[in-house]
XYZ file of C-alpha atoms in Angstrom:
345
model
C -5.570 -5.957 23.296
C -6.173 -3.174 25.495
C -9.164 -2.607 27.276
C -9.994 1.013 26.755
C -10.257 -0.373 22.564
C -13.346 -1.778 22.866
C -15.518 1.175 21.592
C -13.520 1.182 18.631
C -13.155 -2.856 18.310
C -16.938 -2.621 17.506
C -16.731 0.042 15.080
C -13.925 -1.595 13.271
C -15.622 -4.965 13.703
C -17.000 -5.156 10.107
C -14.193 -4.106 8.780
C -11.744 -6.976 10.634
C -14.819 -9.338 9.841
C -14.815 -9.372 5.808
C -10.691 -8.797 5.636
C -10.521 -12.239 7.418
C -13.229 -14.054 5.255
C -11.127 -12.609 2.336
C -7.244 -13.771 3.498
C -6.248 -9.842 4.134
C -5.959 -11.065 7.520
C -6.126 -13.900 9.816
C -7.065 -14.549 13.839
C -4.044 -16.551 15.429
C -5.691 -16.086 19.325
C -5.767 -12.476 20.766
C -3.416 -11.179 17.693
C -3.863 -10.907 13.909
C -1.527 -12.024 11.099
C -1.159 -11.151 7.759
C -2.571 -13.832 5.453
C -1.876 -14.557 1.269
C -3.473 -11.733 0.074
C -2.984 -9.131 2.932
C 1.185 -10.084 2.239
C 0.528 -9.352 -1.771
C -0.916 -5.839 -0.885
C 1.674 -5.545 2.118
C 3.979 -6.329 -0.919
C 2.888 -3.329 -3.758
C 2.584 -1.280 -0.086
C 6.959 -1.505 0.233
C 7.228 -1.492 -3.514
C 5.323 2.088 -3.544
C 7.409 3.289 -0.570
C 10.722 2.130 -1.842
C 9.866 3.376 -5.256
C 9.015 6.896 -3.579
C 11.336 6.938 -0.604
C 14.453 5.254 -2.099
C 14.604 5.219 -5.778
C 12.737 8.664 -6.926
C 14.442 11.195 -4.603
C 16.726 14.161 -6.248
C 19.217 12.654 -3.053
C 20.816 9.728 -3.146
C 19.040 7.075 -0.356
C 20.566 3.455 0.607
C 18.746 0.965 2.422
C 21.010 -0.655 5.249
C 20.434 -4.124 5.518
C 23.139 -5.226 7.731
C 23.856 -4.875 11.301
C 26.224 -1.662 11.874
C 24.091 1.349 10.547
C 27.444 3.323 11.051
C 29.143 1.159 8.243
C 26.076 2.107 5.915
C 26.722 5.513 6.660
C 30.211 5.593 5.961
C 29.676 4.321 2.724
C 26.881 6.960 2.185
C 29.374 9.583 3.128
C 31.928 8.275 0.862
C 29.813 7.478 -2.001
C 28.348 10.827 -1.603
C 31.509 12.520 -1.175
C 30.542 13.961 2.383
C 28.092 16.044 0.070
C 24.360 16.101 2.443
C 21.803 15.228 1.911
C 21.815 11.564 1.752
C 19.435 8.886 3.422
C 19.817 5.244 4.734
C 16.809 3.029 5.270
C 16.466 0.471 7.460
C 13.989 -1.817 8.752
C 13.714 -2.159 12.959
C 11.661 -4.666 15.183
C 9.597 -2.664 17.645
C 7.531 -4.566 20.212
C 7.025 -1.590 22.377
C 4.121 -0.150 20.406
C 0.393 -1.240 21.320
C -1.697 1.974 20.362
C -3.981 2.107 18.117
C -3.997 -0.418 14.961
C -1.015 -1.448 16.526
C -2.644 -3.428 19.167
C -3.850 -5.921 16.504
C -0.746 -7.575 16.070
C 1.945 -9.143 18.595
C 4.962 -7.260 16.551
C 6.224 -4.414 14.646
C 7.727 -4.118 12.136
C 9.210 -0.424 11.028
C 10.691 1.086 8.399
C 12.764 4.085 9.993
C 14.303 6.649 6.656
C 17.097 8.417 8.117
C 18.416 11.512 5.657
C 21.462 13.488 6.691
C 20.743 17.307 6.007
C 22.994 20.399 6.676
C 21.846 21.983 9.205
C 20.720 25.285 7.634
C 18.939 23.856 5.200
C 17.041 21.159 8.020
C 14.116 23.424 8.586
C 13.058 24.282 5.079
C 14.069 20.064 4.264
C 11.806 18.927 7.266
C 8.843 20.961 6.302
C 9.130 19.926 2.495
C 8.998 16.318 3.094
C 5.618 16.414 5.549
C 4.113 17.843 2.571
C 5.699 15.231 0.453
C 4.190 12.598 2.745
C 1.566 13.413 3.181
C 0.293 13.646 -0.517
C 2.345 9.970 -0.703
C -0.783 8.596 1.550
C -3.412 11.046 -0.154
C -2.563 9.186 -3.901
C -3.374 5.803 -2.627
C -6.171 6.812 -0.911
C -9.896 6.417 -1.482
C -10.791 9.370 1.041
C -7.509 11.863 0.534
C -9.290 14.107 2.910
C -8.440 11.914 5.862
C -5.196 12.576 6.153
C -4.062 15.277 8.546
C -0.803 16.358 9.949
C -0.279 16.912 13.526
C 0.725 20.041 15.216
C 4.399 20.296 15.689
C 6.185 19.200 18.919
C 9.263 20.937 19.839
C 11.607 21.316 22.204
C 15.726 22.065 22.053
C 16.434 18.290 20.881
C 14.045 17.750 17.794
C 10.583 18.473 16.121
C 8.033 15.714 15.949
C 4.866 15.728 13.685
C 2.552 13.083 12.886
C 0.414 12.015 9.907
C -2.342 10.602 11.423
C -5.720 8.770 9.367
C -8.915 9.986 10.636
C -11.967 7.170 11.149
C -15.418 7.175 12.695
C -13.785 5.962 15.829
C -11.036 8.383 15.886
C -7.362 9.378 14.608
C -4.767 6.662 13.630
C -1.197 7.250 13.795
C 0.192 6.258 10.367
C 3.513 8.100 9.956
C 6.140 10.374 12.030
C 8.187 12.476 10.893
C 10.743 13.484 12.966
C 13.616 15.858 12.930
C 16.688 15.926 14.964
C 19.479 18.612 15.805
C 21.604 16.844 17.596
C 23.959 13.691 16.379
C 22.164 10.634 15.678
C 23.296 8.205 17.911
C 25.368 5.144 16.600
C 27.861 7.758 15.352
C 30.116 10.377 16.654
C 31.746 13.361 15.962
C 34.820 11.901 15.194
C 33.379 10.677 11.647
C 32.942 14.959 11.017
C 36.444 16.478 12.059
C 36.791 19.403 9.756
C 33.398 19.098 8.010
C 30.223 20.318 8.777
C 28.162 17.998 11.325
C 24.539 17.013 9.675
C 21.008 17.476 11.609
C 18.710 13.839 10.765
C 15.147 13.511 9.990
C 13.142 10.568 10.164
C 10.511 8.870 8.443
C 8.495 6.220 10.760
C 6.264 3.899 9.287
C 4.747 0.772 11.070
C 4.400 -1.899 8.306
C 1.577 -3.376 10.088
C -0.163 0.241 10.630
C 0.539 0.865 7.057
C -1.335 -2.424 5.708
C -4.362 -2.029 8.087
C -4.815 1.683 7.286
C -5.017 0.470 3.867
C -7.496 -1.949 4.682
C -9.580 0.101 6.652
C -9.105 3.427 4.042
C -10.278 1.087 1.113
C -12.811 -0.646 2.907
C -16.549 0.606 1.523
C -19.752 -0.578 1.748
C -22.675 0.911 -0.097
C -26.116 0.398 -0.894
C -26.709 -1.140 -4.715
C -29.602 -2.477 -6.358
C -31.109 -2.736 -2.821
C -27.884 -4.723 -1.163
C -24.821 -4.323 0.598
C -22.482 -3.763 -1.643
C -19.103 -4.488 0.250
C -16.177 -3.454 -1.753
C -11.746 -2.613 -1.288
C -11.272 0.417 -3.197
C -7.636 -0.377 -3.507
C -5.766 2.266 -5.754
C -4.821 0.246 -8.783
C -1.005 0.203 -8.013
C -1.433 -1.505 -4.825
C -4.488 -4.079 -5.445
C -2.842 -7.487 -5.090
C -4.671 -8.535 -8.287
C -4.980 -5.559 -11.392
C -7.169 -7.771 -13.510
C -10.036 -11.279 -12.822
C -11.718 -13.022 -14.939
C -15.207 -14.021 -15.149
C -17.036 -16.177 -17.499
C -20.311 -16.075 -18.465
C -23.023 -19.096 -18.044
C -22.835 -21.635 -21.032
C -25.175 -24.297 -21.847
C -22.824 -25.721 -24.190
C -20.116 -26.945 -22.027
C -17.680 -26.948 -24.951
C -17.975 -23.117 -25.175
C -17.666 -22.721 -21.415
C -14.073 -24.953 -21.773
C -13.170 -22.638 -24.752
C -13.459 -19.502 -22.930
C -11.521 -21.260 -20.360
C -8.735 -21.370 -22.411
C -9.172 -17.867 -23.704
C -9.182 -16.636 -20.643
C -5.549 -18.791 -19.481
C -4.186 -17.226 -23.185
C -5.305 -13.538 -22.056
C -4.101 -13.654 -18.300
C -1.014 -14.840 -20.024
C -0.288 -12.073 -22.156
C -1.425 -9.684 -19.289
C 1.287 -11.428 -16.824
C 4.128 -10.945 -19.552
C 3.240 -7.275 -19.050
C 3.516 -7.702 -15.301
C 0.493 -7.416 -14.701
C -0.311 -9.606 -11.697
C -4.001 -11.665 -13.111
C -6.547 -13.854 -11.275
C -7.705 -16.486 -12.981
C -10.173 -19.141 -10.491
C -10.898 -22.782 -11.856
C -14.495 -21.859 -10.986
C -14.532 -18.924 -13.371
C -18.462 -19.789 -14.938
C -19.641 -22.062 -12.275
C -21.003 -18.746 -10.845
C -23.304 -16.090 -11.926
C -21.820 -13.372 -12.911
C -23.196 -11.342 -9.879
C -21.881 -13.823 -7.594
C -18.331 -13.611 -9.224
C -18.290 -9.748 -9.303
C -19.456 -9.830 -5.591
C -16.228 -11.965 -4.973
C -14.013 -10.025 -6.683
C -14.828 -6.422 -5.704
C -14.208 -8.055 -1.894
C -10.517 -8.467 -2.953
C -10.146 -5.231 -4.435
C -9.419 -5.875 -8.106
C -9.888 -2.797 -10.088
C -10.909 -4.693 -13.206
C -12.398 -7.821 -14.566
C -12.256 -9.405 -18.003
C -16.064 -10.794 -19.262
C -16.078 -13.425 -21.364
C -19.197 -14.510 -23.073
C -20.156 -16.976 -26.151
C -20.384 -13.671 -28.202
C -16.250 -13.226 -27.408
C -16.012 -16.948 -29.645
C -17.814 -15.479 -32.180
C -16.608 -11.951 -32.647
C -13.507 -11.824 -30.587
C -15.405 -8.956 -28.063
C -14.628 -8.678 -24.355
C -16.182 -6.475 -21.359
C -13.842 -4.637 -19.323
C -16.081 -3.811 -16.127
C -15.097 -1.281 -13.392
C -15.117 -2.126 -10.217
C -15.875 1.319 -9.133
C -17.945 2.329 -11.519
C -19.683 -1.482 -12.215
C -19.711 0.100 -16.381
C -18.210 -1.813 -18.822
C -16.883 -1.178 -21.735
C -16.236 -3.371 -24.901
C -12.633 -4.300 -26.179
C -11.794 -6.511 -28.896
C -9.231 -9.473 -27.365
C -6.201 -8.345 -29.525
C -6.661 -4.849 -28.131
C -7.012 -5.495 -24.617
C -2.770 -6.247 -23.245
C -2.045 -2.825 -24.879
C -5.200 -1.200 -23.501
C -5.188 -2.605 -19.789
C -1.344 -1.706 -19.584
C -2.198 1.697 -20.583
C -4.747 1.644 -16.961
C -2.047 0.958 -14.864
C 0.588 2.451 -16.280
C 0.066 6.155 -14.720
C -1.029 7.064 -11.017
């Protein structure tokens, strides 16, 4: 890494530290990787984009995932009926890059949205979607207020902003947005002869920036009941696990195998209802501290108590992991209830 990132390596240190004793990341010599549950929140990271890039736009958008981006297009302009806009979405290998939470990693990978806009209407378009952006990364944010845009850069060819993450040891690029007058480059004019030829804007995003900005924005570590508390405050749609399970301390060992099964019977039900469960084979070896401790260091908005009490009355705790409250639910209510929590944003 490079040597002028050392004030910030230290401030960031902590932060590094506890994703690599939790699998969000792992040390492979001067470089980081993603590890298992870094690539499960890397994975509800594209979901979210594609779901907000691709599939929700009033345009049509198609991702390109073969090797001539000017075939893609031509289909786009067919399928559209030479109609703008349109986008195409494609993913790029960029080993150029080294700034910033860049410089942790040895690649980069980028997901570059390209959408074809008349050129009267480019302006208003461009401005639009840096708003739309911007509140993208403010939704799935713990602190929305760190989010800034960039002044504009401009100059005959193209506009540039960024949307950049601000931390105690400075601002981290995190998006670009760019927008472009001329023709974009692997096509040519003869693909517009009597019809109007588009401006492009782009939409930049670094998968590895976007999963350590993540990391680093959900990161949080607060005093409680006299401890470090040391948390992810992943938003609930992109925590690799919605729901664990925790079982309280039995000195009956046949009640402690009981709630065992309970708790495989629940997760089921939950999973059929895709949502993604963690259920550990040590579930009640631990206190219950100790297994909330765990869990709130993965990020998993909510965890399912189950007590000798549940055997008797069918009652579970739902705790927070934001708010540490829990709540009583009866087991045949929970699946409805818990797919009610992650059903809206």
């Amino acid at each position: 890494m490079n040597s002028n990132k050392i004030k910030p390596l230290l401030e960031i240190k902590n932060v590094l530290e506890v994703c690599e004793r939790h699998g969000f990341l792992q040390k492979l010599g001067q470089y980081l990787k993603i590890a298992p549950m870094g690539s499960l929140l890397l994975h509800n990271l594209k979901n979210e984009f594609y779901r907000n890039m691709v599939i929700n736009k009033d345009y049509t958008v198609f991702p390109n995932e073969s090797n001539s981006f000017k075939k893609s297009f031509l289909y786009a302009k067919e399928t559209c009926s030479s109609q703008f806009p349109f986008g195409i979405v494609e993913k790029i290998l960029d080993k150029t890059s080294n700034d910033g939470f860049l410089g942790y990693f040895d690649n980069n990978e980028v997901i570059k949205c390209n959408v074809f806009v008349a050129p009267q209407l480019a302006t208003a378009f461009y401005h639009q979607l840096q708003r739309q952006r911007r509140m993208w990364w403010r939704i799935f944010s713990a602190s929305p207020g760190r989010y800034i845009l960039s002044d504009i850069q401009n100059n005959d060819v193209f506009q540039s902003v960024e949307i950049k993450a601000e931390y105690p040891w400075g601002l981290e690029l995190i998006e670009k947005i760019n927008l472009f007058k001329n023709l974009h480059p692997e096509l040519n004019k003869d693909l517009f002869q009597g019809s109007i030829t588009p401006c492009y804007i782009t939409s930049e995003i670094s998968l590895q920036s976007m999963l350590i900005n993540t990391l680093c924005d959900a990161y949080d570590a607060t005093l409680h009941q006299n401890t470090s508390r040391i948390m992810f405050r992943f938003h609930r749609k992109l925590a690799p696990y919605k729901i664990s399970f925790s079982i309280s301390k039995s000195q009956k060992n046949a009640s402690t195998e009981d709630l065992l099964q309970l708790a495989i019977f629940i997760s089921k039900q939950l999973r059929e209802n895709n949502i993604s469960c963690l259920l550990l084979p040590k579930a009640g070896k631990d206190s219950l501290e100790e297994q909330w401790m765990f869990y709130d260091c993965l990020g998993i908005p909510y965890n399912v108590i189950l007590t000798d009490e549940t055997l008797k009355n069918g009652i579970v705790q739902l705790r927070s992991r934001d708010t540490t409250l829990k709540e009583q639910i009866h087991v045949g209510e929970l699946p409805k209830y818990v797919e009610q929590l992650f059903k809206n944003y």
